[in-house]
Amino acid sequence: LSHGSGGRAMAQLISELFQRHLDDELLLQGNDQALFQPPPGRLVMSTDGHVISPLFFPGGDIGSLAVHGTVNDVAMAGARPLYLAVGFILEEGFPLADLARIVESLARAAKAAGVAVVTGDTKVVERGKGDGVFITTTGIGVVPDGITISGDQARPNDRILVSGWIGDHGVAILSQRENLGFETQIQSDSAALHTLVASMIATVPDLHCLRDPTRGGLATTLNELAHQSGVGMQIRETDIPIRSEVAAACELLGLDPLYVANEGKLVAICPPEQATRLLAAMRAHPLGVDASIIGEVVEDPQHFVQMETGFGGSRILDWLVGEQLPRIC
Amino acid sequence: MQAESIRVRGLVQGVGFRPTVWRLARDCGLVGDVRNDGEGVLIRVLQDSPREASAVSVFLTRLVAECPPLARIDHLERSVIHDEQILAELGGAEGFQILASAATAAHTGIVPDAATCATCAAEIADPANRRHGYAFTNCTHCGPRLSIVKGIPYDRARTSMAPFPLCAECAREYTDPADRRFHAQPNACPVCGPRLWLLDARGRDVDAGERSGLDAITAASRLLSAGRILAIKGIGGFHLACDATHAEAVAELRRRKRRDAKPLAMMARDLDVVRGYCRLSEQEAEILASPAAPILLLERRTDAPEGAGPAGPPLAPRIAPGQSTLGMMLPYSPLHHLLLQSWSHPLVMTSGNLSEEPQCVENTEARDRLSGLADAFLLHDRDIVNRVDDSVVRFMAGEARVLRRARGYAPTPLGLPPGFARTPPLLALGGELKNTICLVRDGQAILSQHLGDLEDAKTTREFSRTISLYLELFQCHPEVLVVDAHPDYRSTLMGRDWAAQTGQTLITVPHHHAHLGSVLAENGWPLDGGPVLGLMLDGLGYGADGTLWGGEFLLGDYRAFRRLASLAPVAMPGGTRAIREPWRNLFAQLERAGGWSVWRDGYGELAVVRWLQSKPLALMQRLIERQLNSPLASSAGRLFDAVAAALQVGPEVLSDEGAAAIELEALASFAIHEVDEGYPFARVAGSDGVLLDPHPLWSALFADLARGRSSAWIAASFHRGFARALSDLAFELADAHGVRTIALSGGVFQNHLLLEAVTRQLQGAGCQVLLHRQVPANDGGLSLGQAAVAAALLLD
Ligand SMILES: [Fe+3]
Ligand SMILES: [Mg+2]
Ligand SMILES: [Zn+2]
Ligand SMILES: [Zn+2]
């Protein structure tokens, strides 16, 4: 792949590639924009730049991740995602076969999620000025009437739930990238969560908060929600689903799984009397079978996220500023 | 008419100072008065005749000599009274009076909790006394203070004694200046005071008992004799107690507390019982019997030393595994005296908590959290307002040195050195573990009691609460907050938030600069005293360059410092995990010292090599090589851990970061006198100064292992060699920079072998060596140093 004006042939190639895999009607019209009638209701929009190393990892690749990331950000407002716009930045010399794999995977993920890729763009930068490929995706979705889900809605006594195993993605990426050679391969959990969300709000319309604990992991997400809502949180270590192989890998690496990224999990906060129904609805969905109620929202002027440990102690899950540098003198 | 006023400053309020003045003044036939005010105590006396003038001198001499046990006179100033009105007032007075306190704000704060005095102890033992067997007996010379106070001024209404109105007899004592209980705020007796009771594990009253509580104590003592574990509510928290000679009880206590190896503190009835188990010097006996009554680490008796008396029945083997010392204390509350009355051997008295957590202070909380730990609960209804743990002291390099500063010591103000008098009020928030806070006001530093590890949620809440309490007790409105440079310390995070909310100035002090400031301030090093060489050895702290430090040679003072040298940085594969698992440090050291394969191939037969080979070494290698969660640290603490791992000493996974190093020290102490040379270290040039490189140490150590040398010998050789390498380099650096004073700080200097060896060598080379005494060398002293460094900055 070469960049610049001489790359007519390349542009041709890419456009063929995209047309082959992304056969959306709007995209195929060949315009620089997508024209569509907005559906009735409130729209949400979200954008995310995806950079990841390695590009291909157990359980996904940057193509599927770029779809899931933005679909999930849209879905966390309780919305049904409709359209995606995709921007590629490619580094000169990036293998075409890899690009084909990524585009194909992106297309497959979008199709599976039922969202249409309606517009896109591709740029090629000089060798050394990119890291293979970066993908920016922008999504639009529509929120059903009567649904107000936002990070500032958590109220004392609300229950906190997670949709499944925590920490899979981050550990999978790290062990693949650094070639750590763990005995059991850990798969990224990368997945589109909007159908899970749809069945959750169908059961519990007054869901208070939803968020996907991506970068910074569960601990960071809970801290964000606690601050946004002006509350504290009390969770129980023993109720947080963590696979034993993830826990073992984290122990070896010295990482705290609660700070490790997820790409197919959500945190939900709902009124206490709805918690069991919500849990049942989540468990009935393939992406929520391992869901768990992990704790409660509490009143706390200091907005601490506190965790009862397996030993009955209690520690504060900090909102870390640095890179988990040891703090023990 | 002539008169003079005598101004007394120091710890003179709430400690029976005015009644002492009153008694002595009357003895000396003086006319005048005494009162408390915002600056301390003010005495005014008539001085009309030469006889009266000499009586005043006698009075002052006696006042200094007979100063009440809890009082401390920092400053006495006499001046002639010229004011006609005051002279007239005094002229018309009859004898000597105690006046009510002046309304000005109290500026003398609060004194520490003090162990039961001899007079009170005699009263509770006397069947004829109305306080016979009463567990809450106290007087102005003893009893709870910091642990029961909620606010100032310090009077009964603002303590947890408020719900116990004084009976007529106690009220009489309280108001009679001739009585030892004059204005003793926690004064109480079986008629009006707190009550004691014993509950079994299911919460049933075992023995409601008589009013004095003696029945409950007798029943508790009986349970202890039967090998049971008791939760006992004390002065500043709960203890878990059992018979220290009862092997099963001690093993069971360890199991329930999930405390594998850490030594357990003990309480002995009197010094004779202590002597049955430990070597005890005169000075050590004095510390044990002082009002602070700390846990004192004493050399364990292995024989029957001259004059030590017969050894007591043997202690349970799991009291202090691998230790050459025992932690002993004497009874410090009437309850302890009564409980230990019949015990001719020690009781284990360890903090009432699960490992890692702060000890309980409330009855319901204790019942809750200790229900799986204790077979019965000895409770009372006087609330513990502030958790104050037992202090820990050890005699090292010729002096008592406080390792953990809490009950009996805090919050006694520490005078700041010359040059700091005009420091604006400030609050330093300390470190992450072993946290303390430090206030500065009126040229004094007030260092809080040990608060604990801020990784624990409960401790963090107490941290906020303690700050509010101290600000109120000492009437301090800090304009400045001081924090450590580590971005993720909880104290740093909270300090940032508070400063952002209140507009207070936030000052950040690098960890090891704070350690340096701490030892300088404690030693009264003047603000303009010029630079010293600071040898700062600890686990690790966030360095000025954003890497982790912990074995540092700093040239500097309060204002600034330069890093002249350090230990060679070594990776910590797995970050915090490497602190928990010393084998990771050993592996990283060997990786750095020529590469693992060299050691594996050269010493494949050694147990330690085979043990390491059972570990995921390829992964560790990968982490180090890829710099993946493997920060470099020039840490002395980690070097100790690595050597401990090489000898397979200490637990394989540490719950307490110092545990392996403490066992290594104990092991070394058995052979330290057989070793002269010690292992060598190399010096290499680093990017910013000299690096002390342990590579040669590993060669010598592995050769000794292969030769079959004893672990004790190897541990001692490490201590000796390390001490020599440190002293030599410190001396040379000091010399090269024209400095004669060397300051030692950081938690690693709580290792007595290293402290004594380094001190001896440096003093032998003609250096002045500054060491900690009252202030812990570890992060417990960090807040004092933060305060001093910030103050220097503000004063410029
Ligand atoms: Fe430190
Ligand atoms: Mg996003
Ligand atoms: Zn007394
Ligand atoms: Zn009474």
Tab-separated table of N, CA and C in Angstrom, chain B residues 330-410:
chain	number	residue	atom	x	y	z
B	330	LEU	N	3.633	-3.630	80.025
B	330	LEU	CA	3.066	-3.781	81.367
B	330	LEU	C	1.606	-3.339	81.328
B	331	PRO	N	0.823	-3.734	82.336
B	331	PRO	CA	-0.573	-3.299	82.402
B	331	PRO	C	-0.628	-1.771	82.394
B	332	TYR	N	-1.531	-1.209	81.591
B	332	TYR	CA	-1.581	0.254	81.573
B	332	TYR	C	-2.955	0.804	81.913
B	333	SER	N	-3.910	-0.076	82.154
B	333	SER	CA	-5.191	0.407	82.646
B	333	SER	C	-5.538	-0.415	83.885
B	334	PRO	N	-6.433	0.111	84.747
B	334	PRO	CA	-6.806	-0.657	85.939
B	334	PRO	C	-7.344	-2.031	85.563
B	335	LEU	N	-8.056	-2.085	84.445
B	335	LEU	CA	-8.592	-3.368	83.986
B	335	LEU	C	-7.457	-4.377	83.789
B	336	HIS	N	-6.379	-3.933	83.156
B	336	HIS	CA	-5.237	-4.831	82.950
B	336	HIS	C	-4.635	-5.275	84.288
B	337	HIS	N	-4.479	-4.296	85.185
B	337	HIS	CA	-3.905	-4.642	86.483
B	337	HIS	C	-4.730	-5.732	87.165
B	338	LEU	N	-6.042	-5.558	87.132
B	338	LEU	CA	-6.929	-6.512	87.798
B	338	LEU	C	-6.882	-7.863	87.102
B	339	LEU	N	-6.876	-7.822	85.761
B	339	LEU	CA	-6.904	-9.063	84.990
B	339	LEU	C	-5.614	-9.862	85.182
B	340	LEU	N	-4.490	-9.155	85.240
B	340	LEU	CA	-3.209	-9.861	85.291
B	340	LEU	C	-2.763	-10.218	86.699
B	341	GLN	N	-3.498	-9.689	87.683
B	341	GLN	CA	-3.178	-9.900	89.091
B	341	GLN	C	-2.626	-11.287	89.400
B	342	SER	N	-3.335	-12.313	88.903
B	342	SER	CA	-2.970	-13.671	89.308
B	342	SER	C	-2.069	-14.361	88.282
B	343	TRP	N	-1.595	-13.624	87.297
B	343	TRP	CA	-0.831	-14.261	86.220
B	343	TRP	C	0.664	-14.082	86.428
B	344	SER	N	1.353	-15.194	86.636
B	344	SER	CA	2.795	-15.103	86.821
B	344	SER	C	3.534	-15.328	85.505
B	345	HIS	N	2.792	-15.452	84.439
B	345	HIS	CA	3.402	-15.453	83.105
B	345	HIS	C	2.555	-14.568	82.179
B	346	PRO	N	3.061	-14.218	81.017
B	346	PRO	CA	2.403	-13.185	80.208
B	346	PRO	C	1.133	-13.674	79.503
B	347	LEU	N	0.318	-12.698	79.162
B	347	LEU	CA	-0.811	-12.918	78.269
B	347	LEU	C	-0.450	-12.349	76.901
B	348	VAL	N	-0.903	-13.033	75.851
B	348	VAL	CA	-0.839	-12.408	74.529
B	348	VAL	C	-1.865	-11.286	74.519
B	349	MET	N	-1.478	-10.105	74.073
B	349	MET	CA	-2.412	-8.988	73.931
B	349	MET	C	-2.156	-8.360	72.575
B	350	THR	N	-2.825	-8.894	71.580
B	350	THR	CA	-2.596	-8.412	70.216
B	350	THR	C	-3.807	-7.595	69.787
B	351	SER	N	-3.623	-6.745	68.796
B	351	SER	CA	-4.714	-5.840	68.443
B	351	SER	C	-5.930	-6.615	67.950
B	352	GLY	N	-7.090	-6.143	68.337
B	352	GLY	CA	-8.344	-6.832	68.054
B	352	GLY	C	-8.828	-6.545	66.653
B	353	ASN	N	-8.316	-7.321	65.725
B	353	ASN	CA	-8.701	-7.139	64.327
B	353	ASN	C	-8.280	-8.368	63.553
B	354	LEU	N	-8.736	-8.438	62.311
B	354	LEU	CA	-8.146	-9.369	61.372
B	354	LEU	C	-6.883	-8.690	60.887
B	355	SER	N	-5.917	-9.460	60.425
B	355	SER	CA	-4.714	-8.845	59.874
B	355	SER	C	-5.105	-7.762	58.880
B	356	GLU	N	-4.314	-6.720	58.782
B	356	GLU	CA	-4.477	-5.669	57.772
B	356	GLU	C	-5.497	-4.602	58.156
B	357	GLU	N	-6.409	-4.919	59.080
B	357	GLU	CA	-7.452	-3.948	59.371
B	357	GLU	C	-7.129	-3.177	60.635
B	358	PRO	N	-7.732	-1.999	60.794
B	358	PRO	CA	-7.564	-1.315	62.075
B	358	PRO	C	-8.335	-2.052	63.160
B	359	GLN	N	-7.896	-1.914	64.399
B	359	GLN	CA	-8.591	-2.623	65.471
B	359	GLN	C	-9.945	-1.969	65.766
B	360	CYS	N	-10.799	-2.757	66.361
B	360	CYS	CA	-12.147	-2.286	66.671
B	360	CYS	C	-12.119	-1.293	67.820
B	361	VAL	N	-13.100	-0.408	67.861
B	361	VAL	CA	-13.237	0.476	69.003
B	361	VAL	C	-14.634	0.428	69.622
B	362	GLU	N	-15.634	-0.024	68.867
B	362	GLU	CA	-17.003	0.004	69.399
B	362	GLU	C	-17.462	-1.395	69.791
B	363	ASN	N	-18.346	-1.429	70.787
B	363	ASN	CA	-18.840	-2.716	71.274
B	363	ASN	C	-19.538	-3.521	70.182
B	364	THR	N	-20.469	-2.883	69.489
B	364	THR	CA	-21.243	-3.629	68.495
B	364	THR	C	-20.347	-4.048	67.343
B	365	GLU	N	-19.458	-3.133	66.960
B	365	GLU	CA	-18.524	-3.424	65.883
B	365	GLU	C	-17.625	-4.605	66.274
B	366	ALA	N	-17.175	-4.590	67.512
B	366	ALA	CA	-16.303	-5.666	67.981
B	366	ALA	C	-17.064	-6.981	67.974
B	367	ARG	N	-18.310	-6.940	68.465
B	367	ARG	CA	-19.120	-8.160	68.498
B	367	ARG	C	-19.292	-8.708	67.095
B	368	ASP	N	-19.444	-7.782	66.161
B	368	ASP	CA	-19.629	-8.118	64.764
B	368	ASP	C	-18.380	-8.698	64.133
B	369	ARG	N	-17.341	-7.911	64.194
B	369	ARG	CA	-16.144	-8.247	63.435
B	369	ARG	C	-15.283	-9.286	64.134
B	370	LEU	N	-15.393	-9.357	65.453
B	370	LEU	CA	-14.535	-10.299	66.177
B	370	LEU	C	-15.280	-11.566	66.572
B	371	SER	N	-16.516	-11.699	66.086
B	371	SER	CA	-17.314	-12.831	66.557
B	371	SER	C	-16.649	-14.162	66.218
B	372	GLY	N	-15.973	-14.241	65.095
B	372	GLY	CA	-15.296	-15.486	64.741
B	372	GLY	C	-13.927	-15.621	65.389
B	373	LEU	N	-13.496	-14.573	66.063
B	373	LEU	CA	-12.136	-14.562	66.587
B	373	LEU	C	-12.086	-14.820	68.086
B	374	ALA	N	-13.111	-14.330	68.795
B	374	ALA	CA	-13.050	-14.386	70.250
B	374	ALA	C	-14.090	-15.356	70.796
B	375	ASP	N	-13.734	-16.025	71.911
B	375	ASP	CA	-14.670	-16.911	72.592
B	375	ASP	C	-15.537	-16.141	73.580
B	376	ALA	N	-15.070	-14.979	73.976
B	376	ALA	CA	-15.855	-14.156	74.903
B	376	ALA	C	-15.385	-12.712	74.794
B	377	PHE	N	-16.217	-11.814	75.280
B	377	PHE	CA	-15.958	-10.383	75.148
B	377	PHE	C	-16.012	-9.717	76.513
B	378	LEU	N	-14.938	-9.070	76.894
B	378	LEU	CA	-14.931	-8.280	78.112
B	378	LEU	C	-15.136	-6.828	77.683
B	379	LEU	N	-16.349	-6.334	77.935
B	379	LEU	CA	-16.746	-5.041	77.368
B	379	LEU	C	-17.005	-4.023	78.467
B	380	HIS	N	-17.008	-2.753	78.087
B	380	HIS	CA	-17.433	-1.709	79.014
B	380	HIS	C	-18.167	-0.610	78.258
B	381	ASP	N	-18.779	0.286	79.025
B	381	ASP	CA	-19.631	1.288	78.386
B	381	ASP	C	-19.008	2.685	78.326
B	382	ARG	N	-17.689	2.751	78.423
B	382	ARG	CA	-17.046	4.036	78.125
B	382	ARG	C	-16.569	3.967	76.684
B	383	ASP	N	-17.114	4.841	75.840
B	383	ASP	CA	-16.773	4.784	74.415
B	383	ASP	C	-15.316	5.160	74.169
B	384	ILE	N	-14.733	4.463	73.217
B	384	ILE	CA	-13.428	4.882	72.704
B	384	ILE	C	-13.717	5.824	71.550
B	385	VAL	N	-13.400	7.083	71.729
B	385	VAL	CA	-13.720	8.058	70.692
B	385	VAL	C	-12.681	8.020	69.577
B	386	ASN	N	-11.427	7.920	69.992
B	386	ASN	CA	-10.341	7.885	69.006
B	386	ASN	C	-9.541	6.601	69.167
B	387	ARG	N	-9.363	5.909	68.051
B	387	ARG	CA	-8.536	4.700	68.102
B	387	ARG	C	-7.082	5.103	68.331
B	388	VAL	N	-6.498	4.553	69.364
B	388	VAL	CA	-5.084	4.823	69.646
B	388	VAL	C	-4.429	3.475	69.907
B	389	ASP	N	-3.610	3.029	68.978
B	389	ASP	CA	-2.980	1.707	69.099
B	389	ASP	C	-1.858	1.736	70.129
B	390	ASP	N	-1.413	0.548	70.520
B	390	ASP	CA	-0.248	0.463	71.396
B	390	ASP	C	0.987	0.954	70.647
B	391	SER	N	1.791	1.730	71.313
B	391	SER	CA	3.047	2.175	70.709
B	391	SER	C	4.066	1.046	70.775
B	392	VAL	N	5.044	1.087	69.873
B	392	VAL	CA	6.107	0.087	69.878
B	392	VAL	C	7.452	0.802	69.940
B	393	VAL	N	8.288	0.352	70.866
B	393	VAL	CA	9.572	0.999	71.099
B	393	VAL	C	10.662	-0.070	71.118
B	394	ARG	N	11.848	0.305	70.681
B	394	ARG	CA	12.983	-0.607	70.792
B	394	ARG	C	14.220	0.188	71.151
B	395	PHE	N	15.035	-0.391	71.991
B	395	PHE	CA	16.320	0.214	72.314
B	395	PHE	C	17.305	-0.119	71.214
B	396	MET	N	17.815	0.904	70.544
B	396	MET	CA	18.792	0.654	69.485
B	396	MET	C	19.837	1.755	69.553
B	397	ALA	N	21.067	1.419	69.245
B	397	ALA	CA	22.171	2.384	69.259
B	397	ALA	C	22.076	3.259	70.501
B	398	GLY	N	21.859	2.608	71.640
B	398	GLY	CA	21.970	3.304	72.911
B	398	GLY	C	20.765	4.104	73.371
B	399	GLU	N	19.699	4.135	72.575
B	399	GLU	CA	18.544	4.914	73.010
B	399	GLU	C	17.236	4.240	72.652
B	400	ALA	N	16.192	4.650	73.372
B	400	ALA	CA	14.862	4.157	73.054
B	400	ALA	C	14.406	4.818	71.761
B	401	ARG	N	13.969	4.020	70.817
B	401	ARG	CA	13.501	4.576	69.549
B	401	ARG	C	12.082	4.072	69.285
B	402	VAL	N	11.218	5.026	68.988
B	402	VAL	CA	9.817	4.694	68.795
B	402	VAL	C	9.627	4.145	67.385
B	403	LEU	N	9.132	2.919	67.292
B	403	LEU	CA	8.903	2.311	65.977
B	403	LEU	C	7.480	2.592	65.497
B	404	ARG	N	6.540	2.592	66.457
B	404	ARG	CA	5.168	2.990	66.131
B	404	ARG	C	4.722	3.940	67.236
B	405	ARG	N	4.346	5.157	66.843
B	405	ARG	CA	4.070	6.194	67.827
B	405	ARG	C	2.568	6.373	67.937
B	406	ALA	N	2.021	5.941	69.075
B	406	ALA	CA	0.581	6.080	69.260
B	406	ALA	C	0.318	6.314	70.744
B	407	ARG	N	-0.343	5.349	71.409
B	407	ARG	CA	-0.741	5.566	72.793
B	407	ARG	C	0.447	5.939	73.671
B	408	GLY	N	0.241	6.953	74.476
B	408	GLY	CA	1.274	7.360	75.416
B	408	GLY	C	2.232	8.416	74.870
B	409	TYR	N	2.316	8.522	73.572
B	409	TYR	CA	3.235	9.495	72.959
B	409	TYR	C	2.485	10.583	72.199
B	410	ALA	N	1.556	10.167	71.359
B	410	ALA	CA	0.790	11.161	70.605
B	410	ALA	C	-0.341	11.682	71.505
